[in-house]
Tab-separated table of C-alpha atoms and ligand atoms in Angstrom:
chain	number	residue	atom	x	y	z
K	1	MET	CA	71.186	132.591	146.134
K	2	ALA	CA	68.397	131.651	148.483
K	3	LYS	CA	65.119	132.398	146.806
K	4	GLY	CA	61.882	133.278	148.521
K	5	LYS	CA	58.537	133.342	146.793
K	6	MET	CA	59.095	133.043	143.061
K	7	THR	CA	56.217	134.237	140.931
K	8	SER	CA	55.671	134.615	137.252
K	9	VAL	CA	54.751	138.135	136.184
K	10	PHE	CA	54.194	139.689	132.777
K	11	PHE	CA	55.791	143.072	132.114
K	12	CYS	CA	55.250	145.418	129.203
K	13	GLN	CA	58.711	146.020	127.674
K	14	SER	CA	57.607	149.428	126.505
K	15	CYS	CA	56.070	151.071	129.578
K	16	GLY	CA	56.737	148.617	132.389
K	17	TYR	CA	53.067	147.797	133.123
K	18	GLU	CA	52.813	144.735	135.326
K	19	SER	CA	50.152	142.083	134.923
K	20	ALA	CA	49.517	138.634	136.346
K	21	LYS	CA	48.289	137.359	132.986
K	22	TRP	CA	49.613	137.644	129.447
K	23	THR	CA	47.722	139.987	127.153
K	24	GLY	CA	48.284	140.730	123.470
K	25	GLN	CA	47.975	144.444	123.982
K	26	CYS	CA	49.366	146.357	126.949
K	27	PRO	CA	46.363	147.834	128.837
K	28	ALA	CA	48.456	150.864	129.855
K	29	CYS	CA	50.349	152.033	126.759
K	30	LYS	CA	48.299	150.102	124.161
K	31	ALA	CA	51.404	148.658	122.498
K	32	TRP	CA	50.980	145.224	120.912
K	33	ASN	CA	53.097	142.136	121.658
K	34	THR	CA	55.183	143.804	124.329
K	35	MET	CA	54.177	141.656	127.314
K	36	VAL	CA	57.024	139.380	128.361
K	37	GLU	CA	57.084	136.855	131.177
K	38	GLU	CA	59.603	137.293	133.962
K	39	ILE	CA	60.142	135.215	137.064
K	40	VAL	CA	60.503	137.529	140.012
K	41	ASP	CA	61.237	137.030	143.655
K	42	ARG	CA	58.669	139.164	145.454
K	43	SER	CA	60.440	139.265	148.794
K	44	GLU	CA	63.721	140.556	147.328
K	45	LEU	CA	62.114	143.058	144.972
K	46	LYS	CA	60.363	144.678	147.888
K	47	GLY	CA	63.605	144.853	149.807
K	48	SER	CA	65.602	146.703	147.196
K	49	GLN	CA	63.055	148.851	145.430
K	50	GLY	CA	60.944	149.742	148.390
K	51	ALA	CA	61.945	151.784	151.408
K	52	ARG	CA	65.136	150.807	153.184
K	53	LYS	CA	64.631	149.705	156.750
K	54	GLY	CA	66.454	151.168	159.685
K	55	SER	CA	67.210	154.597	158.256
K	56	THR	CA	66.310	157.544	160.427
K	57	SER	CA	65.386	160.733	158.664
K	58	GLU	CA	64.944	164.171	160.145
K	59	PRO	CA	62.676	166.756	158.541
K	60	CYS	CA	64.213	170.140	157.854
K	61	ILE	CA	62.819	173.652	157.448
K	62	LEU	CA	62.255	174.386	153.768
K	63	SER	CA	63.092	178.075	153.992
K	64	GLU	CA	66.463	177.223	155.520
K	65	VAL	CA	67.565	174.944	152.675
K	66	THR	CA	70.238	176.726	150.660
K	67	ILE	CA	70.907	176.289	146.979
K	68	ARG	CA	74.456	176.883	145.823
K	69	GLU	CA	75.220	177.519	142.172
K	70	GLN	CA	78.446	175.560	142.512
K	71	ASP	CA	76.325	172.438	142.974
K	72	LYS	CA	76.032	172.453	139.183
K	73	VAL	CA	78.878	171.254	137.000
K	74	LEU	CA	79.007	172.773	133.527
K	75	THR	CA	79.589	170.201	130.817
K	76	GLY	CA	81.188	172.781	128.559
K	77	ILE	CA	78.846	171.693	125.769
K	78	GLY	CA	76.495	174.685	125.537
K	79	GLU	CA	73.650	172.856	123.815
K	80	LEU	CA	73.643	170.144	126.479
K	81	ASP	CA	73.978	172.556	129.402
K	82	ARG	CA	70.873	174.389	128.264
K	83	VAL	CA	68.844	171.178	127.906
K	84	LEU	CA	70.002	170.104	131.361
K	85	GLY	CA	68.911	173.455	132.834
K	86	GLY	CA	72.331	175.018	133.353
K	87	GLY	CA	74.696	172.120	133.938
K	88	ILE	CA	74.828	168.806	135.746
K	89	VAL	CA	73.165	168.987	139.149
K	90	GLN	CA	75.057	167.262	141.943
K	91	GLY	CA	73.438	163.953	142.902
K	92	SER	CA	71.113	163.921	139.911
K	93	LEU	CA	70.103	160.909	137.838
K	94	THR	CA	69.793	161.605	134.126
K	95	LEU	CA	68.502	159.215	131.513
K	96	VAL	CA	69.754	159.592	127.936
K	97	GLY	CA	67.582	157.556	125.592
K	98	GLY	CA	67.580	156.988	121.856
K	99	ASP	CA	67.853	154.474	119.050
K	100	PRO	CA	71.018	152.373	118.920
K	101	GLY	CA	73.793	154.088	116.952
K	102	ILE	CA	72.347	157.593	117.275
K	103	GLY	CA	75.283	158.896	119.342
K	104	LYS	CA	74.487	158.426	123.053
K	105	SER	CA	77.856	156.890	123.920
K	106	THR	CA	79.665	159.502	121.823
K	107	LEU	CA	77.906	162.408	123.527
K	108	LEU	CA	78.509	161.051	127.025
K	109	LEU	CA	82.152	160.326	126.287
K	110	GLN	CA	82.484	163.937	125.178
K	111	VAL	CA	80.792	165.064	128.406
K	112	CYS	CA	83.303	162.943	130.345
K	113	GLN	CA	86.166	164.499	128.411
K	114	LYS	CA	85.051	168.077	129.144
K	115	VAL	CA	84.092	167.480	132.764
K	116	SER	CA	87.309	165.603	133.592
K	117	ALA	CA	89.368	168.270	131.854
K	118	ALA	CA	87.807	170.784	134.269
K	119	GLY	CA	89.234	168.764	137.164
K	120	HIS	CA	86.230	166.655	138.162
K	121	LYS	CA	86.673	162.962	138.719
K	122	VAL	CA	84.672	160.961	136.175
K	123	LEU	CA	83.912	157.251	135.845
K	124	TYR	CA	82.648	155.823	132.560
K	125	VAL	CA	81.162	152.353	133.002
K	126	SER	CA	80.569	150.396	129.828
K	127	GLY	CA	78.774	147.105	129.656
K	128	GLU	CA	78.747	147.095	125.874
K	129	GLU	CA	82.213	147.870	124.633
K	130	SER	CA	85.710	146.739	125.567
K	131	GLN	CA	88.402	149.103	126.804
K	132	VAL	CA	90.060	149.033	123.394
K	133	GLN	CA	86.833	149.903	121.589
K	134	ILE	CA	86.236	152.849	123.916
K	135	LYS	CA	89.834	153.958	123.530
K	136	MET	CA	89.396	153.931	119.728
K	137	ARG	CA	86.318	156.108	120.036
K	138	ALA	CA	88.048	158.381	122.543
K	139	ASP	CA	90.963	158.878	120.135
K	140	ARG	CA	88.572	160.310	117.562
K	141	ILE	CA	87.201	162.729	120.119
K	142	GLY	CA	90.494	164.017	121.486
K	143	PRO	CA	92.832	163.806	124.470
K	144	PHE	CA	91.512	162.828	127.909
K	145	SER	CA	92.762	164.001	131.293
K	146	LYS	CA	93.990	161.751	134.127
K	147	ASP	CA	90.712	162.279	135.998
K	148	MET	CA	88.791	160.135	133.543
K	149	PHE	CA	88.435	156.503	134.625
K	150	LEU	CA	87.103	153.612	132.621
K	151	LEU	CA	85.395	150.450	133.847
K	152	CYS	CA	84.126	147.644	131.651
K	153	GLU	CA	81.715	145.829	133.927
K	154	THR	CA	78.117	144.648	133.981
K	155	SER	CA	77.722	143.554	137.587
K	156	LEU	CA	75.981	146.242	139.601
K	157	ASP	CA	77.546	145.085	142.858
K	158	ALA	CA	81.030	145.503	141.439
K	159	ILE	CA	80.142	148.925	140.024
K	160	THR	CA	78.662	150.056	143.341
K	161	GLU	CA	81.820	148.942	145.088
K	162	VAL	CA	84.038	150.930	142.676
K	163	ILE	CA	81.891	154.049	143.017
K	164	ARG	CA	81.982	153.843	146.822
K	165	ARG	CA	85.759	153.394	146.799
K	166	GLN	CA	86.722	155.885	144.099
K	167	LYS	CA	84.096	158.551	144.833
K	168	PRO	CA	83.793	160.039	141.346
K	169	GLU	CA	81.700	163.175	140.829
K	170	VAL	CA	80.121	162.058	137.570
K	171	VAL	CA	79.326	158.473	136.551
K	172	VAL	CA	78.118	157.278	133.157
K	173	ILE	CA	76.385	153.904	132.892
K	174	ASP	CA	76.383	152.675	129.289
K	175	SER	CA	73.872	151.078	129.035
K	176	ILE	CA	71.322	150.287	131.727
K	177	GLN	CA	70.086	147.321	129.675
K	178	THR	CA	73.400	145.497	130.080
K	179	MET	CA	73.582	145.899	133.856
K	180	TYR	CA	72.982	142.894	136.059
K	181	SER	CA	72.030	142.688	139.713
K	182	GLU	CA	72.389	139.479	141.745
K	183	ASN	CA	69.209	140.421	143.624
K	184	VAL	CA	66.986	139.771	140.637
K	185	SER	CA	66.874	136.436	138.879
K	186	SER	CA	65.677	137.583	135.440
K	187	ALA	CA	68.048	138.319	132.556
K	188	PRO	CA	69.801	141.660	131.963
K	189	GLY	CA	67.566	143.982	129.934
K	190	SER	CA	64.361	142.675	131.500
K	191	VAL	CA	61.983	145.124	133.152
K	192	SER	CA	62.772	143.978	136.687
K	193	GLN	CA	66.573	144.077	136.134
K	194	VAL	CA	66.442	147.531	134.578
K	195	ARG	CA	64.304	148.845	137.432
K	196	GLU	CA	66.471	147.255	140.102
K	197	ALA	CA	69.620	148.672	138.519
K	198	THR	CA	68.098	152.141	138.345
K	199	ALA	CA	66.887	151.964	141.948
K	200	THR	CA	70.403	151.043	143.082
K	201	LEU	CA	71.942	153.870	141.055
K	202	LEU	CA	69.338	156.287	142.409
K	203	GLN	CA	70.342	155.454	145.962
K	204	LEU	CA	74.010	155.826	145.093
K	205	ALA	CA	73.407	159.180	143.402
K	206	LYS	CA	71.421	160.634	146.289
K	207	GLY	CA	73.492	159.013	149.013
K	208	LEU	CA	77.001	159.872	147.745
K	209	LEU	CA	75.973	162.986	145.764
K	210	VAL	CA	77.365	161.641	142.503
K	211	SER	CA	75.714	162.719	139.276
K	212	VAL	CA	74.768	159.644	137.254
K	213	PHE	CA	74.004	159.474	133.541
K	214	ILE	CA	72.181	156.356	132.383
K	215	VAL	CA	72.132	155.345	128.723
K	216	GLY	CA	68.940	153.584	127.652
K	217	HIS	CA	68.388	152.082	124.217
K	218	VAL	CA	65.001	152.469	122.636
K	219	THR	CA	64.159	149.303	120.810
K	220	LYS	CA	61.245	148.655	118.554
K	221	GLU	CA	61.583	144.875	118.715
K	222	GLY	CA	61.078	144.817	122.482
K	223	THR	CA	64.000	142.455	123.141
K	224	VAL	CA	65.079	144.671	126.016
K	225	ALA	CA	63.025	146.917	128.256
K	226	GLY	CA	62.701	150.421	126.877
K	227	PRO	CA	63.836	153.489	128.841
K	228	ARG	CA	60.217	154.507	129.375
K	229	VAL	CA	59.934	151.996	132.223
K	230	LEU	CA	62.332	154.090	134.279
K	231	GLU	CA	61.328	157.610	133.243
K	232	HIS	CA	59.449	158.123	136.505
K	233	MET	CA	62.445	157.181	138.663
K	234	VAL	CA	65.007	159.580	137.246
K	235	ASP	CA	65.350	163.367	137.592
K	236	THR	CA	65.960	164.231	133.980
K	237	VAL	CA	65.037	162.453	130.753
K	238	LEU	CA	66.754	163.368	127.500
K	239	TYR	CA	65.979	161.725	124.188
K	240	PHE	CA	68.057	161.767	121.046
K	241	GLU	CA	65.961	162.287	117.925
K	242	GLY	CA	66.861	162.406	114.280
K	243	ASP	CA	67.692	160.072	111.501
K	244	ARG	CA	70.637	157.804	112.211
K	245	HIS	CA	71.708	158.120	108.587
K	246	ALA	CA	71.611	161.913	108.490
K	247	SER	CA	74.293	163.909	110.258
K	248	TYR	CA	72.148	166.070	112.568
K	249	ARG	CA	70.915	164.955	115.968
K	250	VAL	CA	68.401	166.656	118.228
K	251	LEU	CA	68.624	166.139	121.975
K	252	ARG	CA	65.292	166.884	123.600
K	253	GLY	CA	64.565	167.227	127.317
K	254	VAL	CA	61.218	165.560	128.049
K	255	LYS	CA	61.439	165.688	131.828
K	256	ASN	CA	63.606	167.899	133.970
K	257	ARG	CA	63.323	168.428	137.697
K	258	PHE	CA	65.920	171.214	137.519
K	259	GLY	CA	64.934	173.232	134.479
K	260	SER	CA	62.372	173.724	131.763
K	261	THR	CA	61.404	170.788	129.595
K	262	ASN	CA	61.138	170.656	125.844
K	263	GLU	CA	64.428	172.497	125.489
K	264	ILE	CA	66.358	171.129	122.525
K	265	GLY	CA	70.022	170.893	121.671
K	266	VAL	CA	71.079	170.426	118.071
K	267	PHE	CA	74.242	168.541	117.184
K	268	GLU	CA	75.962	167.370	114.053
K	269	MET	CA	77.796	164.054	113.913
K	270	ARG	CA	81.245	164.576	112.433
K	271	GLU	CA	84.396	162.524	112.142
K	272	THR	CA	85.527	163.803	115.520
K	273	GLY	CA	82.311	163.303	117.450
K	274	LEU	CA	79.277	165.506	117.984
K	275	VAL	CA	79.591	169.209	117.232
K	276	GLU	CA	77.106	171.809	118.478
K	277	VAL	CA	74.949	173.546	115.904
K	278	GLN	CA	74.795	177.160	117.052
K	279	ASN	CA	72.105	178.337	114.691
K	280	PRO	CA	69.538	175.553	114.245
K	281	SER	CA	67.213	177.683	112.085
K	282	GLU	CA	69.869	178.119	109.428
K	283	TYR	CA	70.619	174.424	109.649
K	284	MET	CA	66.976	173.346	109.322
K	285	LEU	CA	66.418	175.549	106.282
K	286	SER	CA	69.590	174.594	104.404
K	287	GLY	CA	68.885	173.024	101.015
K	288	ARG	CA	65.420	174.556	100.756
K	289	PRO	CA	64.119	174.500	97.172
K	290	GLU	CA	63.482	177.829	95.480
K	291	ASN	CA	60.103	178.645	93.994
K	292	ALA	CA	58.698	175.206	94.704
K	293	SER	CA	55.016	174.870	95.474
K	294	GLY	CA	54.105	173.305	98.801
K	295	SER	CA	57.027	174.743	100.749
K	296	VAL	CA	56.328	177.104	103.652
K	297	VAL	CA	58.618	178.292	106.434
K	298	THR	CA	57.262	178.512	109.957
K	299	CYS	CA	58.639	179.145	113.416
K	300	SER	CA	58.227	176.762	116.311
K	301	MET	CA	59.247	177.495	119.900
K	302	GLU	CA	61.472	174.662	121.071
K	303	GLY	CA	61.698	175.369	124.772
K	304	THR	CA	62.960	178.918	125.078
K	305	ARG	CA	64.341	179.055	121.571
K	306	PRO	CA	62.573	179.916	118.307
K	307	VAL	CA	63.499	177.559	115.454
K	308	LEU	CA	62.583	178.117	111.829
K	309	LEU	CA	61.427	175.052	109.959
K	310	GLU	CA	60.310	174.210	106.485
K	311	ILE	CA	56.942	172.493	106.114
K	312	GLN	CA	56.447	170.673	102.846
K	313	GLY	CA	53.091	169.626	101.460
K	314	LEU	CA	52.382	167.480	98.440
K	315	VAL	CA	48.818	167.088	97.229
K	316	CYS	CA	47.982	165.043	94.176
K	317	HIS	CA	44.968	163.357	92.674
K	318	SER	CA	44.266	159.985	94.286
K	319	SER	CA	43.970	156.865	92.154
K	320	PHE	CA	42.237	154.940	94.916
K	321	GLY	CA	38.848	155.143	96.581
K	322	ILE	CA	40.321	156.056	99.927
K	323	PRO	CA	42.923	158.826	99.536
K	324	ARG	CA	46.325	158.318	101.075
K	325	ARG	CA	47.525	160.679	103.798
K	326	GLN	CA	50.967	160.598	105.316
K	327	THR	CA	52.933	162.830	107.675
K	328	THR	CA	56.557	162.927	108.819
K	329	GLY	CA	57.606	164.988	111.809
K	330	THR	CA	54.126	166.161	112.736
K	331	ASP	CA	50.876	164.728	114.037
K	332	PHE	CA	48.931	162.699	111.484
K	333	ASN	CA	45.536	163.398	113.010
K	334	ARG	CA	46.228	167.110	113.203
K	335	VAL	CA	46.959	167.229	109.460
K	336	ASN	CA	43.727	165.342	108.720
K	337	LEU	CA	41.838	167.819	110.885
K	338	LEU	CA	43.398	170.815	109.126
K	339	MET	CA	42.468	169.333	105.748
K	340	ALA	CA	38.881	168.942	106.938
K	341	VAL	CA	38.869	172.591	108.077
K	342	LEU	CA	40.189	173.666	104.674
K	343	GLU	CA	37.484	171.721	102.890
K	344	LYS	CA	34.595	172.814	105.083
K	345	ARG	CA	35.527	176.444	105.841
K	346	SER	CA	37.319	177.512	102.693
K	347	GLY	CA	35.863	175.189	100.070
K	348	VAL	CA	39.182	173.637	99.003
K	349	GLN	CA	38.173	170.287	97.529
K	350	LEU	CA	40.732	167.899	99.026
K	351	SER	CA	38.618	164.788	99.566
K	352	GLY	CA	39.759	163.121	96.361
K	353	CYS	CA	43.417	163.926	96.887
K	354	ASP	CA	46.380	162.130	98.401
K	355	ALA	CA	48.292	164.395	100.765
K	356	TYR	CA	51.765	164.174	102.261
K	357	VAL	CA	53.133	166.592	104.843
K	358	ASN	CA	56.743	166.635	105.911
K	359	VAL	CA	58.713	168.693	108.442
K	360	THR	CA	62.235	168.829	107.073
K	361	GLY	CA	65.256	168.544	109.328
K	362	GLY	CA	64.137	165.473	111.272
K	363	LEU	CA	62.481	167.441	114.074
K	364	LYS	CA	59.213	166.239	115.535
K	365	VAL	CA	56.972	169.243	116.016
K	366	THR	CA	53.732	169.092	117.968
K	367	GLU	CA	53.231	172.804	118.604
K	368	PRO	CA	49.885	174.002	117.155
K	369	ALA	CA	51.585	177.225	116.021
K	370	ILE	CA	52.689	175.446	112.839
K	371	ASP	CA	49.048	174.837	111.784
K	372	LEU	CA	48.865	177.873	109.518
K	373	ALA	CA	52.023	176.811	107.681
K	374	ILE	CA	50.655	173.285	107.178
K	375	VAL	CA	47.442	174.726	105.743
K	376	LEU	CA	49.397	177.008	103.399
K	377	ALA	CA	51.723	174.204	102.297
K	378	ILE	CA	48.746	172.010	101.412
K	379	VAL	CA	46.950	174.767	99.492
K	380	SER	CA	50.163	175.884	97.768
K	381	SER	CA	50.735	172.356	96.491
K	382	PHE	CA	47.051	171.892	95.615
K	383	ARG	CA	47.040	175.065	93.514
K	384	ASN	CA	50.569	174.439	92.283
K	385	GLN	CA	51.398	177.977	93.270
K	386	ALA	CA	54.703	178.719	94.997
K	387	LEU	CA	54.700	181.077	97.966
K	388	PRO	CA	57.121	184.009	98.222
K	389	ALA	CA	60.533	182.674	99.245
K	390	LYS	CA	60.909	185.223	102.050
K	391	LEU	CA	57.589	184.528	103.746
K	392	ILE	CA	57.017	182.849	107.073
K	393	ALA	CA	53.671	181.984	108.674
K	394	PHE	CA	52.592	180.831	112.088
K	395	GLY	CA	49.319	180.553	113.979
K	396	GLU	CA	47.040	177.923	115.439
K	397	VAL	CA	44.028	176.960	113.348
K	398	GLY	CA	40.737	176.238	115.093
K	399	LEU	CA	37.845	174.115	113.878
K	400	SER	CA	35.888	177.128	112.637
K	401	GLY	CA	38.787	178.078	110.412
K	402	GLU	CA	39.852	180.884	112.764
K	403	VAL	CA	43.548	181.609	113.226
K	404	ARG	CA	44.247	181.835	116.935
K	405	SER	CA	47.026	183.595	118.777
K	406	VAL	CA	50.279	181.894	119.749
K	407	SER	CA	52.835	182.654	122.445
K	408	GLN	CA	56.013	184.661	121.920
K	409	ALA	CA	55.041	186.084	118.516
K	410	SER	CA	57.640	188.843	118.640
K	411	GLN	CA	60.447	186.390	119.374
K	412	ARG	CA	59.435	184.311	116.369
K	413	ILE	CA	59.347	187.368	114.128
K	414	ALA	CA	62.773	188.468	115.373
K	415	GLU	CA	64.226	185.065	114.498
K	416	ALA	CA	62.722	185.259	110.985
K	417	GLU	CA	64.124	188.742	110.551
K	418	LYS	CA	67.564	187.548	111.607
K	419	LEU	CA	67.499	185.002	108.803
K	420	GLY	CA	66.479	187.518	106.161
K	421	PHE	CA	62.729	186.947	105.849
K	422	ASP	CA	60.640	189.979	104.875
K	423	THR	CA	56.966	188.975	105.233
K	424	CYS	CA	55.314	187.373	108.212
K	425	LEU	CA	51.757	186.059	108.429
K	426	VAL	CA	50.711	186.120	112.085
K	427	PRO	CA	47.378	185.614	113.876
K	428	LYS	CA	45.423	188.890	113.884
K	429	SER	CA	45.132	188.747	117.664
K	430	ASN	CA	48.944	188.750	117.891
K	431	LEU	CA	49.301	191.743	115.598
K	432	SER	CA	49.537	194.483	118.228
K	433	GLU	CA	52.173	192.544	120.164
K	434	ALA	CA	54.060	191.791	116.958
K	435	LEU	CA	54.072	195.410	115.815
K	436	LYS	CA	55.017	196.814	119.229
K	437	ASP	CA	58.744	196.225	119.107
K	438	LYS	CA	59.149	195.793	115.393
K	439	ALA	CA	62.224	197.614	114.217
K	440	GLY	CA	63.317	196.342	110.810
K	441	LYS	CA	61.728	196.110	107.408
K	442	MET	CA	59.600	193.061	108.176
K	443	LYS	CA	56.087	193.295	106.779
K	444	VAL	CA	53.732	191.794	109.358
K	445	VAL	CA	50.262	190.768	108.171
K	446	GLY	CA	47.478	189.870	110.592
K	447	ILE	CA	45.388	186.858	109.567
K	448	ALA	CA	41.991	186.213	111.186
K	449	THR	CA	40.808	183.134	109.315
K	450	VAL	CA	42.171	180.477	106.972
K	451	SER	CA	40.189	182.084	104.141
K	452	ASP	CA	42.026	185.368	104.863
K	453	ALA	CA	45.343	183.597	104.400
K	454	LEU	CA	44.223	182.067	101.118
K	455	GLU	CA	42.960	185.449	99.955
K	456	PHE	CA	46.326	187.029	100.796
K	457	LEU	CA	48.050	184.416	98.620
K	458	GLY	CA	45.531	184.751	95.784
K	459	SER	CA	45.895	188.535	95.725
K	460	ARG	CA	49.591	188.458	95.013
S	501	TYD	P1	77.229	155.735	119.326
S	501	TYD	O1	77.614	156.878	120.164
S	501	TYD	O2	78.023	154.493	119.445
S	501	TYD	O3	75.713	155.410	119.469
S	501	TYD	P2	74.869	154.783	120.653
S	501	TYD	O4	75.726	154.781	121.853
S	501	TYD	O5	73.705	155.723	120.731
S	501	TYD	O6	74.448	153.443	120.204
S	501	TYD	O7	77.134	156.251	117.818
S	501	TYD	C1	78.062	155.959	116.990
S	501	TYD	C2	77.745	156.362	115.596
S	501	TYD	O8	78.311	157.620	115.317
S	501	TYD	C3	78.413	155.374	114.685
S	501	TYD	O9	77.543	155.068	113.633
S	501	TYD	C4	79.663	156.066	114.260
S	501	TYD	C5	79.364	157.509	114.383
S	501	TYD	N1	80.489	158.327	114.827
S	501	TYD	C6	80.926	159.353	114.018
S	501	TYD	O10	80.400	159.585	112.927
S	501	TYD	N2	81.971	160.154	114.451
S	501	TYD	C7	82.587	159.956	115.648
S	501	TYD	O11	83.519	160.675	115.997
S	501	TYD	C8	82.124	158.893	116.483
S	501	TYD	C9	82.761	158.625	117.803
S	501	TYD	C10	81.061	158.103	116.038
S	502	MG	MG1	76.532	153.073	122.751
């Protein structure tokens, strides 16, 4: 390999920020100890990741471009098809990220199984497992058709060659951190290797119209570059969430050039691979304690779908000068803010109390519509007073203690009704919309301020 100008560059393993000097904290993503030195060859990097020379492109008239529905391949896994925006788009590049062991390889092998069974040619490239290991996993999942091909390879040049020769419709690269390009001198898993590999795959995908899935491990140790460094290059980014030790998995779309983002798919890991969870609300609420203080059900919109969740609060007297606050599944600062609102606007004395807030089910919820439920969970635990079991609450809480309207109130109420809830606390400004197409026995109560909500509870 003839090398041109070799330079030493520091890359952030978390976000890919490039710097000439080492720094303890990444100036871009503020992560600590993620800057790693890599020796790069400037002349070659520009050649492969920049624009290709010699290609002639013709502009076309936008209104004359046709979209054909058959350009999308259905995976046959409903939860995944919805997250993808209605199937796999021809020539798209999709990144599937998540912690090691969460089920990325399993899901993609299942996709390969379904897509190849429908008569599409599929190539699964593994740089991590041997043919026998993959076969063992495949046996748990089920039979595979003759259109499913397997390649255990880490050299990008060899993979490119196979793709050009075999012309599969769908390619899975498991994982991008094991792929190695001769063009870049740094080790596999480094920021420049990962970027180079993705750039090559991007060109292949767009050039040959193959749909490519890339698996990217998220690592906390920073030994390999995280998938975030290539988020901007791909069309679709899906992340697997959930506890590796629990059986449920949530697949969340965080970027999608072909559909709406923030759509989620819920799966359960079983003996025979991942199984779709058709009714996530029921799943998230299973095992809910009865008549326990600090437990409130709320409804969050996950993409286009309403999902019921249980919010748990635990408030107890603090034995230390500075009370302890902890949250799981929701924003820590938001909970602190809501506690301050409770103290200032409703006179609930929380400053000497430890508080813990937990969203059960392993989902991470950032929607402000769950504010009212967090407030109620905290107060319910503080007063040691259980809320009615069939009550749900949603609404955004503002700094003046006002409960503000949320989107799609009637959809949320309908979901609660479906699961047998009978009382719904909604923002007062949503009341007319909520009552408009109310059919069943649901009692809908409009709440204007946090104090109103507390009064409603006290009056029971
Ligand atoms: P895997 O797909 O290998 O994870 P990743 O590719 O994200 O690292 O996840 C495998 C985990 O799932 C492993 O702990 C075993 C478990 N598993 C099952 O429970 N059932 C199955 O049918 C399969 C294939 C795996
Ligand atoms: Mg894997």
